[in-house]
Amino acid sequence: MAILIKNGTLVTASKSFKADLLIEGEKIKLIGEGLTHPDAQVIDAQDKLVLPGGIDAHVHLDLPMFGTVSSDDHYTGGKAAAFGGTTTVIDFVPQDEGTLEENINRWHAKADPKASVDFGFHMNITRFDKDVAKEIFSLPDLGITSLKVFTAYNGRLRLQDSEIFRVMRVARAAGMLTMVHAENGDVIDILVEEALAAGNIAPYYHAKTRPAWGAVEASLRAAALAAQAGDAPLYLVHMNAAGEVDQLAYAREHGLNMMGETCPHYLFFVEEDLQREDGAKWICSPPIRTERDNNRLWKGLEDDIIQTVSTDHCPFFFDGTQPIEYEGEMVAIPGKELGKDDFTKIPNGLPGVGDRMPILWTQGVGNGRLTPNQFVALHATNPAKIFGLYPQKGALVPGADADIAIWDPNLELQYGVNVAQHRTDYNLYEDWHLKGFPTKVFLRGQLIVDKGEWHGKPGMGRYLHRHEGEIL
Ligand code: URP
Ligand code: ZN
Ligand code: ZN
């Protein structure tokens, strides 16, 4: 069945223009003025915008950590994403026991039957030796063209600088992108020990023991390692500190192949939010910082220093002892209450995959900080290009997947946990007034969200075999 979207304004990363858009099967067939089709279902998009479905390149679904698990799985997380206009997510495969391929297969077994939007995988490299180095070369054949390494989480996820340097060299040779989590693991361990010894157990000390200087230093270290690894392509994840924007700008000015992402929570919240009675809701790593950092990150987006907005979606319940209703069933998953007497035991991570586009539209486009075209670039086109999905995803062109958000720029609503569809008991943007929201969302030509109603199903999301990405 064909679908003809008429009279809308198409918004791409480079321009906005009035046109009709014809979907046939899973693909965009035609874009043009005055299109007709003998038996297409016609959707009138007068006064609406037609956007490519969003791509959130940083999510953690069904991820075991802190003795619990992130509360959205590949079904519920994909559903929440879709309600906010996102139709593709890229999740991280942890490197547990066994070969990389065994880990990837285990993640497929979890994700494939449940996924409700299209998805890809990044591979975490948290253990490195000659065998792993060799196996990295086979990951592109499995559709994985990006690796994540950590300079923090000593004794768990962290690699030594020498290992990160080797990973970058291997990744470069294999046509892959290295993503870096930049904090100083050694300093964090000392500060945490001191904080606990002094009885400083409240959520605020999570931020105080992970200083911004560690992120700044580690991001420059990563840039320098990548430069010395033959200008290996590098992507700085979850940028949170003003100084990281400066390091990214510095690296780019020096011609390095370095790119970066920030996340909505780093644009709006500050350390003082952790001092609220419900401060644990804001615990994530790296932590939220200061207004100065918020402003510098915004400027980084406005000035095209930062290439993408992702979410690091990794939700937990605020009170996992109290069930919530989810699709007619009561659900409770242990969450932030696990650390009520010790901030180091609070599961790190926040909900956000469904919030990203509506929040950034109101706060970014609505407040005149971003053009609609920059918005599309940051939320769809740039991640598609960087992560090897373009032009199948992130583009409004004939032949692309018909992943489309019909966006009503005049729709006003009071946002919060009752609107967002994450499987958790809170939302960071409770009671925020939003203007601009998706009303219809298509995944490969199938209408999965229609005026607040869900039409998707577990397993309809497809695994994306990513190719080598672009350097932006
Ligand atoms: O707090 C967070 N961000 N949890 C997810 C793990 C990570 O480092 O991205
Ligand atoms: Zn990280
Ligand atoms: Zn993450």
Tab-separated table of C-alpha atoms and ligand atoms in Angstrom:
chain	number	residue	atom	x	y	z
A	1	MET	CA	0.000	0.000	0.000
A	2	ALA	CA	1.323	3.434	-0.940
A	3	ILE	CA	1.087	6.442	1.360
A	4	LEU	CA	1.107	9.984	0.030
A	5	ILE	CA	1.993	12.729	2.509
A	6	LYS	CA	0.710	15.953	0.967
A	7	ASN	CA	1.222	19.680	1.606
A	8	GLY	CA	3.884	19.327	4.284
A	9	THR	CA	7.138	21.234	4.690
A	10	LEU	CA	10.054	18.850	4.398
A	11	VAL	CA	12.958	19.651	6.687
A	12	THR	CA	16.371	18.227	5.899
A	13	ALA	CA	19.810	18.997	7.294
A	14	SER	CA	20.356	21.590	4.570
A	15	LYS	CA	16.983	23.067	3.580
A	16	SER	CA	13.229	23.302	4.200
A	17	PHE	CA	10.774	23.186	1.312
A	18	LYS	CA	7.116	22.527	0.548
A	19	ALA	CA	6.659	19.160	-1.166
A	20	ASP	CA	4.643	15.970	-1.226
A	21	LEU	CA	6.280	12.679	-0.316
A	22	LEU	CA	5.237	9.281	-1.634
A	23	ILE	CA	5.986	6.103	0.312
A	24	GLU	CA	5.865	2.749	-1.448
A	25	GLY	CA	6.472	-0.294	0.698
A	26	GLU	CA	9.350	0.431	3.058
A	27	LYS	CA	10.926	3.216	1.020
A	28	ILE	CA	10.497	6.829	0.050
A	29	LYS	CA	9.574	6.582	-3.614
A	30	LEU	CA	9.160	10.181	-4.742
A	31	ILE	CA	9.419	13.738	-3.449
A	32	GLY	CA	7.925	16.599	-5.450
A	33	GLU	CA	5.161	19.130	-5.902
A	34	GLY	CA	1.617	18.083	-6.783
A	35	LEU	CA	2.248	14.327	-6.551
A	36	THR	CA	-0.675	12.005	-7.210
A	37	HIS	CA	-1.143	8.263	-6.929
A	38	PRO	CA	-4.207	6.216	-7.958
A	39	ASP	CA	-4.670	4.277	-4.742
A	40	ALA	CA	-2.401	5.732	-2.093
A	41	GLN	CA	-3.647	6.540	1.367
A	42	VAL	CA	-3.380	10.345	1.529
A	43	ILE	CA	-2.200	12.091	4.683
A	44	ASP	CA	-2.623	15.844	4.789
A	45	ALA	CA	0.418	17.474	6.388
A	46	GLN	CA	-0.711	21.074	5.870
A	47	ASP	CA	0.934	23.294	8.548
A	48	LYS	CA	3.092	20.322	9.608
A	49	LEU	CA	6.752	19.541	9.139
A	50	VAL	CA	8.033	16.294	7.663
A	51	LEU	CA	11.285	15.197	9.307
A	52	PRO	CA	13.482	12.139	8.844
A	53	GLY	CA	13.014	9.780	11.797
A	54	GLY	CA	15.551	10.529	14.504
A	55	ILE	CA	18.633	8.442	15.226
A	56	ASP	CA	19.773	8.122	18.817
A	57	ALA	CA	23.316	6.807	18.567
A	58	HIS	CA	23.784	6.155	22.291
A	59	VAL	CA	21.350	3.988	24.262
A	60	HIS	CA	21.697	1.204	26.843
A	61	LEU	CA	18.736	-1.172	26.675
A	62	ASP	CA	18.275	-4.143	28.990
A	63	LEU	CA	21.763	-3.538	30.373
A	64	PRO	CA	22.641	-5.341	33.610
A	65	MET	CA	24.487	-3.050	36.010
A	66	PHE	CA	24.588	-2.166	39.734
A	67	GLY	CA	22.853	-5.444	40.570
A	68	THR	CA	19.818	-4.496	38.490
A	69	VAL	CA	19.093	-3.801	34.838
A	70	SER	CA	18.268	-0.671	32.832
A	71	SER	CA	14.493	-0.617	32.893
A	72	ASP	CA	13.802	-0.221	29.169
A	73	ASP	CA	14.428	-3.219	26.979
A	74	HIS	CA	14.583	-3.242	23.189
A	75	TYR	CA	10.794	-3.209	22.960
A	76	THR	CA	9.909	-0.592	25.568
A	77	GLY	CA	12.918	1.598	24.763
A	78	GLY	CA	12.149	1.522	21.044
A	79	LYS	CA	8.520	2.362	21.726
A	80	ALA	CA	9.517	5.333	23.896
A	81	ALA	CA	11.940	6.464	21.193
A	82	ALA	CA	9.234	6.335	18.539
A	83	PHE	CA	6.821	8.478	20.560
A	84	GLY	CA	9.487	11.183	20.508
A	85	GLY	CA	10.162	10.885	16.762
A	86	THR	CA	13.197	8.565	16.906
A	87	THR	CA	13.090	5.480	14.684
A	88	THR	CA	16.650	4.172	14.995
A	89	VAL	CA	18.741	3.525	18.093
A	90	ILE	CA	22.301	2.272	18.483
A	91	ASP	CA	22.936	0.176	21.577
A	92	PHE	CA	26.228	-0.993	23.129
A	93	VAL	CA	27.259	-4.640	23.362
A	94	PRO	CA	29.139	-5.238	26.624
A	95	GLN	CA	32.313	-7.316	26.373
A	96	ASP	CA	31.586	-10.073	28.857
A	97	GLU	CA	32.905	-13.661	28.756
A	98	GLY	CA	33.982	-15.146	25.445
A	99	THR	CA	34.772	-13.806	22.013
A	100	LEU	CA	33.373	-10.585	20.635
A	101	GLU	CA	31.150	-12.590	18.307
A	102	GLU	CA	29.741	-14.615	21.210
A	103	ASN	CA	28.923	-11.388	23.026
A	104	ILE	CA	27.298	-9.929	19.927
A	105	ASN	CA	25.230	-13.088	19.444
A	106	ARG	CA	24.064	-12.920	23.055
A	107	TRP	CA	22.975	-9.307	22.504
A	108	HIS	CA	21.138	-10.250	19.318
A	109	ALA	CA	19.286	-12.966	21.235
A	110	LYS	CA	17.985	-10.296	23.610
A	111	ALA	CA	17.366	-7.531	21.093
A	112	ASP	CA	16.114	-9.169	17.899
A	113	PRO	CA	12.820	-10.631	19.169
A	114	LYS	CA	11.916	-7.459	21.042
A	115	ALA	CA	13.171	-4.483	19.027
A	116	SER	CA	10.363	-2.117	18.084
A	117	VAL	CA	12.455	0.349	16.059
A	118	ASP	CA	15.470	-0.280	13.854
A	119	PHE	CA	18.713	-0.704	15.728
A	120	GLY	CA	22.444	-1.124	15.452
A	121	PHE	CA	25.210	-2.118	17.828
A	122	HIS	CA	28.468	-0.541	18.971
A	123	MET	CA	31.003	-2.914	20.575
A	124	ASN	CA	32.516	-2.050	23.971
A	125	ILE	CA	36.185	-2.984	24.232
A	126	THR	CA	36.888	-3.386	27.938
A	127	ARG	CA	39.405	-6.239	27.698
A	128	PHE	CA	42.123	-6.084	25.080
A	129	ASP	CA	44.703	-8.582	23.874
A	130	LYS	CA	46.021	-9.979	20.586
A	131	ASP	CA	42.952	-12.152	20.025
A	132	VAL	CA	40.590	-9.237	20.539
A	133	ALA	CA	42.728	-7.095	18.223
A	134	LYS	CA	42.438	-9.749	15.534
A	135	GLU	CA	38.721	-10.219	16.012
A	136	ILE	CA	37.974	-6.498	15.713
A	137	PHE	CA	38.709	-6.814	11.974
A	138	SER	CA	35.735	-9.146	11.574
A	139	LEU	CA	33.211	-6.809	13.227
A	140	PRO	CA	32.343	-4.842	10.055
A	141	ASP	CA	31.138	-8.142	8.567
A	142	LEU	CA	28.735	-8.339	11.514
A	143	GLY	CA	27.520	-4.808	10.841
A	144	ILE	CA	29.500	-3.134	13.626
A	145	THR	CA	31.792	-0.260	12.666
A	146	SER	CA	32.325	1.502	16.011
A	147	LEU	CA	34.044	0.589	19.288
A	148	LYS	CA	33.706	2.210	22.708
A	149	VAL	CA	36.588	2.451	25.175
A	150	PHE	CA	36.669	3.912	28.693
A	151	THR	CA	39.283	5.925	30.580
A	152	ALA	CA	37.291	5.421	33.816
A	153	TYR	CA	35.616	2.607	35.792
A	154	ASN	CA	38.950	1.190	36.980
A	155	GLY	CA	39.039	-2.570	37.384
A	156	ARG	CA	35.817	-2.985	35.376
A	157	LEU	CA	35.583	-1.264	32.023
A	158	ARG	CA	38.708	0.878	31.809
A	159	LEU	CA	41.547	0.216	29.408
A	160	GLN	CA	45.055	1.553	29.932
A	161	ASP	CA	46.208	4.338	27.610
A	162	SER	CA	48.537	1.909	25.836
A	163	GLU	CA	45.568	-0.370	25.140
A	164	ILE	CA	43.383	2.528	23.971
A	165	PHE	CA	46.196	3.555	21.637
A	166	ARG	CA	46.331	0.025	20.215
A	167	VAL	CA	42.532	-0.134	19.860
A	168	MET	CA	42.592	3.142	17.944
A	169	ARG	CA	45.261	1.839	15.566
A	170	VAL	CA	43.354	-1.380	14.949
A	171	ALA	CA	40.073	0.490	14.528
A	172	ARG	CA	41.613	2.862	12.028
A	173	ALA	CA	43.060	-0.031	10.028
A	174	ALA	CA	39.671	-1.787	10.093
A	175	GLY	CA	37.785	1.341	8.943
A	176	MET	CA	36.121	1.747	12.317
A	177	LEU	CA	35.407	4.644	14.668
A	178	THR	CA	36.671	4.691	18.262
A	179	MET	CA	34.269	6.242	20.779
A	180	VAL	CA	35.745	7.396	24.071
A	181	HIS	CA	34.197	7.757	27.518
A	182	ALA	CA	36.499	10.455	28.929
A	183	GLU	CA	36.958	10.758	32.682
A	184	ASN	CA	39.957	10.195	34.956
A	185	GLY	CA	39.396	6.813	36.606
A	186	ASP	CA	42.377	7.100	38.986
A	187	VAL	CA	41.312	10.455	40.417
A	188	ILE	CA	37.695	9.300	40.724
A	189	ASP	CA	38.717	6.271	42.783
A	190	ILE	CA	40.691	8.414	45.252
A	191	LEU	CA	37.937	11.023	45.583
A	192	VAL	CA	35.245	8.374	46.078
A	193	GLU	CA	37.243	6.661	48.799
A	194	GLU	CA	37.775	9.992	50.584
A	195	ALA	CA	34.126	11.012	50.250
A	196	LEU	CA	32.866	7.758	51.735
A	197	ALA	CA	35.434	7.891	54.557
A	198	ALA	CA	34.174	11.376	55.402
A	199	GLY	CA	30.555	10.161	55.443
A	200	ASN	CA	29.658	12.082	52.278
A	201	ILE	CA	27.182	9.575	50.900
A	202	ALA	CA	24.538	11.813	49.265
A	203	PRO	CA	23.947	11.934	45.482
A	204	TYR	CA	25.692	15.333	45.223
A	205	TYR	CA	29.017	13.603	45.937
A	206	HIS	CA	28.650	11.547	42.818
A	207	ALA	CA	29.328	14.759	40.869
A	208	LYS	CA	31.936	16.034	43.329
A	209	THR	CA	33.994	12.850	42.950
A	210	ARG	CA	33.974	12.996	39.140
A	211	PRO	CA	35.385	16.475	38.440
A	212	ALA	CA	35.071	18.176	35.058
A	213	TRP	CA	38.856	18.524	34.847
A	214	GLY	CA	39.056	14.740	34.570
A	215	ALA	CA	36.754	14.855	31.542
A	216	VAL	CA	38.728	17.718	30.003
A	217	GLU	CA	42.082	16.043	30.548
A	218	ALA	CA	40.853	12.656	29.317
A	219	SER	CA	39.259	14.127	26.198
A	220	LEU	CA	42.515	15.851	25.239
A	221	ARG	CA	44.372	12.626	26.071
A	222	ALA	CA	42.041	10.726	23.743
A	223	ALA	CA	42.587	13.307	20.996
A	224	ALA	CA	46.352	13.058	21.429
A	225	LEU	CA	46.278	9.255	21.396
A	226	ALA	CA	44.146	9.296	18.234
A	227	ALA	CA	46.554	11.743	16.588
A	228	GLN	CA	49.506	9.490	17.444
A	229	ALA	CA	47.579	6.464	16.206
A	230	GLY	CA	47.792	7.948	12.704
A	231	ASP	CA	44.820	10.294	13.078
A	232	ALA	CA	42.411	7.536	14.014
A	233	PRO	CA	38.767	8.636	13.772
A	234	LEU	CA	37.531	9.552	17.228
A	235	TYR	CA	34.111	10.353	18.711
A	236	LEU	CA	33.759	11.789	22.187
A	237	VAL	CA	30.611	10.424	23.827
A	238	HIS	CA	28.372	12.226	26.317
A	239	MET	CA	30.235	15.559	26.340
A	240	ASN	CA	29.339	17.289	29.569
A	241	ALA	CA	32.017	19.882	30.354
A	242	ALA	CA	32.817	23.252	28.793
A	243	GLY	CA	36.472	22.277	28.553
A	244	GLU	CA	35.606	19.232	26.441
A	245	VAL	CA	34.096	21.534	23.833
A	246	ASP	CA	37.354	23.479	23.871
A	247	GLN	CA	39.384	20.270	23.416
A	248	LEU	CA	37.145	19.124	20.572
A	249	ALA	CA	37.448	22.529	18.894
A	250	TYR	CA	41.233	22.421	19.386
A	251	ALA	CA	41.506	18.939	17.891
A	252	ARG	CA	39.332	19.866	14.923
A	253	GLU	CA	41.266	23.099	14.340
A	254	HIS	CA	44.387	20.941	14.203
A	255	GLY	CA	42.801	18.805	11.511
A	256	LEU	CA	42.112	15.712	13.615
A	257	ASN	CA	39.276	13.371	12.681
A	258	MET	CA	37.507	14.033	15.948
A	259	MET	CA	33.771	14.443	16.497
A	260	GLY	CA	31.516	14.555	19.514
A	261	GLU	CA	28.053	14.230	20.978
A	262	THR	CA	26.306	15.777	23.925
A	263	CYS	CA	23.071	14.706	25.603
A	264	PRO	CA	20.025	16.787	26.595
A	265	HIS	CA	20.589	16.446	30.349
A	266	TYR	CA	23.995	18.153	30.070
A	267	LEU	CA	22.298	21.166	28.477
A	268	PHE	CA	19.708	21.801	31.167
A	269	PHE	CA	20.669	20.462	34.584
A	270	VAL	CA	23.319	21.392	37.146
A	271	GLU	CA	25.043	19.829	40.156
A	272	GLU	CA	22.587	21.553	42.486
A	273	ASP	CA	19.826	19.347	41.070
A	274	LEU	CA	21.579	16.467	42.824
A	275	GLN	CA	20.985	18.247	46.141
A	276	ARG	CA	17.220	17.992	45.753
A	277	GLU	CA	15.369	15.454	47.847
A	278	ASP	CA	14.970	13.344	44.694
A	279	GLY	CA	18.494	14.159	43.462
A	280	ALA	CA	19.255	10.501	42.678
A	281	LYS	CA	17.047	10.889	39.604
A	282	TRP	CA	19.863	12.916	38.005
A	283	ILE	CA	22.711	10.491	38.739
A	284	CYS	CA	24.590	9.581	35.591
A	285	SER	CA	28.207	9.214	34.566
A	286	PRO	CA	29.730	11.567	33.649
A	287	PRO	CA	27.668	13.811	35.933
A	288	ILE	CA	25.678	16.939	35.159
A	289	ARG	CA	27.787	20.051	35.816
A	290	THR	CA	27.251	23.826	35.941
A	291	GLU	CA	25.382	26.526	34.044
A	292	ARG	CA	28.659	27.572	32.450
A	293	ASP	CA	29.056	24.048	31.087
A	294	ASN	CA	25.423	24.017	29.856
A	295	ASN	CA	26.039	27.258	27.969
A	296	ARG	CA	29.306	26.160	26.392
A	297	LEU	CA	27.714	22.917	25.192
A	298	TRP	CA	24.857	24.879	23.631
A	299	LYS	CA	27.401	27.092	21.886
A	300	GLY	CA	29.206	23.968	20.687
A	301	LEU	CA	25.966	22.797	19.056
A	302	GLU	CA	25.154	26.196	17.588
A	303	ASP	CA	28.646	26.564	16.123
A	304	ASP	CA	28.801	23.011	14.684
A	305	ILE	CA	31.715	22.010	16.949
A	306	ILE	CA	29.560	19.157	18.316
A	307	GLN	CA	28.024	16.902	15.647
A	308	THR	CA	25.209	15.001	17.368
A	309	VAL	CA	22.731	14.979	20.232
A	310	SER	CA	22.263	11.492	21.665
A	311	THR	CA	20.790	10.519	25.024
A	312	ASP	CA	22.889	7.845	26.773
A	313	HIS	CA	19.408	6.517	27.589
A	314	CYS	CA	19.955	4.163	30.518
A	315	PRO	CA	16.850	4.452	32.700
A	316	PHE	CA	16.238	3.139	36.186
A	317	PHE	CA	13.249	3.509	38.461
A	318	PHE	CA	13.552	6.229	41.097
A	319	ASP	CA	11.752	3.919	43.501
A	320	GLY	CA	11.923	0.382	42.206
A	321	THR	CA	9.948	-0.959	45.153
A	322	GLN	CA	6.772	0.678	43.807
A	323	PRO	CA	5.295	-0.946	40.693
A	324	ILE	CA	4.029	1.149	37.795
A	325	GLU	CA	1.502	0.093	35.206
A	326	TYR	CA	3.020	-0.680	31.830
A	327	GLU	CA	0.784	-1.966	29.021
A	328	GLY	CA	-1.740	-3.230	31.561
A	329	GLU	CA	0.769	-5.011	33.794
A	330	MET	CA	2.353	-3.921	37.042
A	331	VAL	CA	6.140	-3.639	36.758
A	332	ALA	CA	8.818	-2.788	39.322
A	333	ILE	CA	12.541	-2.987	38.626
A	334	PRO	CA	15.114	-2.184	41.343
A	335	GLY	CA	16.499	1.295	40.741
A	336	LYS	CA	17.951	4.368	42.372
A	337	GLU	CA	16.761	3.341	45.855
A	338	LEU	CA	19.597	0.787	45.851
A	339	GLY	CA	21.937	3.665	46.737
A	340	LYS	CA	19.882	5.511	49.330
A	341	ASP	CA	22.703	5.130	51.875
A	342	ASP	CA	25.646	5.309	49.474
A	343	PHE	CA	25.835	7.287	46.221
A	344	THR	CA	28.259	4.739	44.736
A	345	LYS	CA	25.437	2.178	44.713
A	346	ILE	CA	22.931	4.343	42.836
A	347	PRO	CA	22.556	2.892	39.323
A	348	ASN	CA	24.128	5.389	36.926
A	349	GLY	CA	21.904	6.486	34.106
A	350	LEU	CA	18.861	8.459	33.029
A	351	PRO	CA	15.795	8.094	30.813
A	352	GLY	CA	15.869	10.268	27.691
A	353	VAL	CA	15.408	8.476	24.365
A	354	GLY	CA	11.841	9.738	23.940
A	355	ASP	CA	12.537	13.201	25.361
A	356	ARG	CA	15.438	14.096	23.106
A	357	MET	CA	13.706	15.490	20.026
A	358	PRO	CA	10.679	17.198	21.639
A	359	ILE	CA	12.820	18.819	24.343
A	360	LEU	CA	15.501	19.994	21.923
A	361	TRP	CA	12.867	21.269	19.501
A	362	THR	CA	11.249	23.524	22.105
A	363	GLN	CA	14.476	24.553	23.796
A	364	GLY	CA	16.690	24.667	20.722
A	365	VAL	CA	14.539	25.609	17.729
A	366	GLY	CA	11.763	27.302	19.742
A	367	ASN	CA	14.268	29.490	21.569
A	368	GLY	CA	16.099	30.376	18.365
A	369	ARG	CA	19.320	28.589	19.297
A	370	LEU	CA	19.131	26.058	16.463
A	371	THR	CA	17.575	26.260	13.023
A	372	PRO	CA	15.169	23.445	12.087
A	373	ASN	CA	17.865	22.238	9.677
A	374	GLN	CA	20.521	22.130	12.395
A	375	PHE	CA	18.019	20.207	14.512
A	376	VAL	CA	17.627	17.591	11.784
A	377	ALA	CA	21.393	17.423	11.260
A	378	LEU	CA	22.099	16.872	14.973
A	379	HIS	CA	19.292	14.376	15.586
A	380	ALA	CA	19.204	12.351	12.385
A	381	THR	CA	21.477	13.147	9.454
A	382	ASN	CA	24.812	13.543	11.243
A	383	PRO	CA	24.457	10.370	13.331
A	384	ALA	CA	23.422	8.510	10.157
A	385	LYS	CA	26.553	9.711	8.368
A	386	ILE	CA	28.968	9.197	11.265
A	387	PHE	CA	27.694	5.704	12.071
A	388	GLY	CA	27.440	4.357	8.533
A	389	LEU	CA	23.676	4.433	8.003
A	390	TYR	CA	23.386	7.235	5.451
A	391	PRO	CA	21.438	7.601	3.159
A	392	GLN	CA	19.317	4.585	4.176
A	393	LYS	CA	18.571	6.495	7.376
A	394	GLY	CA	18.591	10.188	8.290
A	395	ALA	CA	17.634	11.408	4.827
A	396	LEU	CA	14.501	12.468	2.988
A	397	VAL	CA	15.450	11.231	-0.478
A	398	PRO	CA	13.962	8.670	-2.860
A	399	GLY	CA	15.321	5.243	-1.987
A	400	ALA	CA	15.791	5.992	1.723
A	401	ASP	CA	13.885	4.013	4.338
A	402	ALA	CA	10.512	5.680	4.929
A	403	ASP	CA	11.300	6.582	8.547
A	404	ILE	CA	9.381	9.776	8.985
A	405	ALA	CA	8.133	11.976	11.791
A	406	ILE	CA	5.257	14.283	10.959
A	407	TRP	CA	5.925	17.127	13.331
A	408	ASP	CA	3.340	19.652	14.479
A	409	PRO	CA	5.341	22.771	15.357
A	410	ASN	CA	2.282	24.374	16.972
A	411	LEU	CA	1.214	21.526	19.220
A	412	GLU	CA	1.564	22.632	22.837
A	413	LEU	CA	1.612	20.272	25.780
A	414	GLN	CA	2.661	19.838	29.367
A	415	TYR	CA	5.385	17.172	29.272
A	416	GLY	CA	6.291	14.621	31.924
A	417	VAL	CA	6.180	10.994	32.961
A	418	ASN	CA	2.573	10.606	31.816
A	419	VAL	CA	3.417	11.710	28.284
A	420	ALA	CA	6.846	10.144	27.853
A	421	GLN	CA	6.641	6.401	27.291
A	422	HIS	CA	9.810	5.233	29.041
A	423	ARG	CA	9.358	2.239	31.319
A	424	THR	CA	10.279	4.086	34.478
A	425	ASP	CA	8.536	6.042	37.226
A	426	TYR	CA	9.876	9.543	36.550
A	427	ASN	CA	10.826	12.033	33.894
A	428	LEU	CA	13.525	14.686	34.124
A	429	TYR	CA	11.379	17.245	32.301
A	430	GLU	CA	8.290	16.990	34.498
A	431	ASP	CA	5.801	19.796	33.788
A	432	TRP	CA	7.953	21.418	31.120
A	433	HIS	CA	5.851	23.286	28.599
A	434	LEU	CA	6.619	22.097	25.084
A	435	LYS	CA	5.676	23.545	21.716
A	436	GLY	CA	6.268	21.175	18.818
A	437	PHE	CA	5.727	17.428	18.920
A	438	PRO	CA	5.487	14.496	16.492
A	439	THR	CA	1.933	13.451	15.674
A	440	LYS	CA	2.634	10.543	13.305
A	441	VAL	CA	5.756	8.403	13.123
A	442	PHE	CA	6.540	5.905	10.375
A	443	LEU	CA	9.109	3.124	10.547
A	444	ARG	CA	9.939	1.851	7.055
A	445	GLY	CA	6.509	2.940	5.842
A	446	GLN	CA	4.558	1.507	8.748
A	447	LEU	CA	2.656	3.935	10.939
A	448	ILE	CA	3.836	3.056	14.449
A	449	VAL	CA	2.698	6.148	16.359
A	450	ASP	CA	-0.481	7.981	15.472
A	451	LYS	CA	-1.683	10.888	17.625
A	452	GLY	CA	-0.494	9.342	20.878
A	453	GLU	CA	-1.485	5.774	19.970
A	454	TRP	CA	0.990	2.946	19.596
A	455	HIS	CA	0.755	0.616	16.600
A	456	GLY	CA	4.189	-0.984	16.826
A	457	LYS	CA	5.056	-4.539	17.816
A	458	PRO	CA	7.976	-6.374	19.433
A	459	GLY	CA	10.350	-7.657	16.765
A	460	MET	CA	9.367	-5.231	14.014
A	461	GLY	CA	12.613	-3.308	14.498
A	462	ARG	CA	15.329	-4.560	12.180
A	463	TYR	CA	19.048	-4.950	12.870
A	464	LEU	CA	21.070	-2.494	10.806
A	465	HIS	CA	24.258	-3.662	9.166
A	466	ARG	CA	26.261	-0.467	9.363
A	467	HIS	CA	29.022	0.425	6.926
A	468	GLU	CA	32.085	2.614	7.481
A	469	GLY	CA	30.963	6.034	8.605
A	470	GLU	CA	31.944	9.508	7.460
A	471	ILE	CA	34.106	12.038	9.248
A	472	LEU	CA	32.122	15.254	9.679
B	1	URP	O1	25.353	6.903	33.641
B	1	URP	C1	25.490	6.391	32.546
B	1	URP	N1	25.780	7.137	31.525
B	1	URP	N2	25.379	5.071	32.334
B	1	URP	C2	25.696	4.417	31.132
B	1	URP	C3	27.138	4.044	30.974
B	1	URP	C4	27.983	4.981	30.124
B	1	URP	O2	29.139	5.204	30.449
B	1	URP	O3	27.557	5.489	29.082
B	2	ZN	ZN	30.094	6.227	28.807
B	3	ZN	ZN	26.443	5.333	27.683
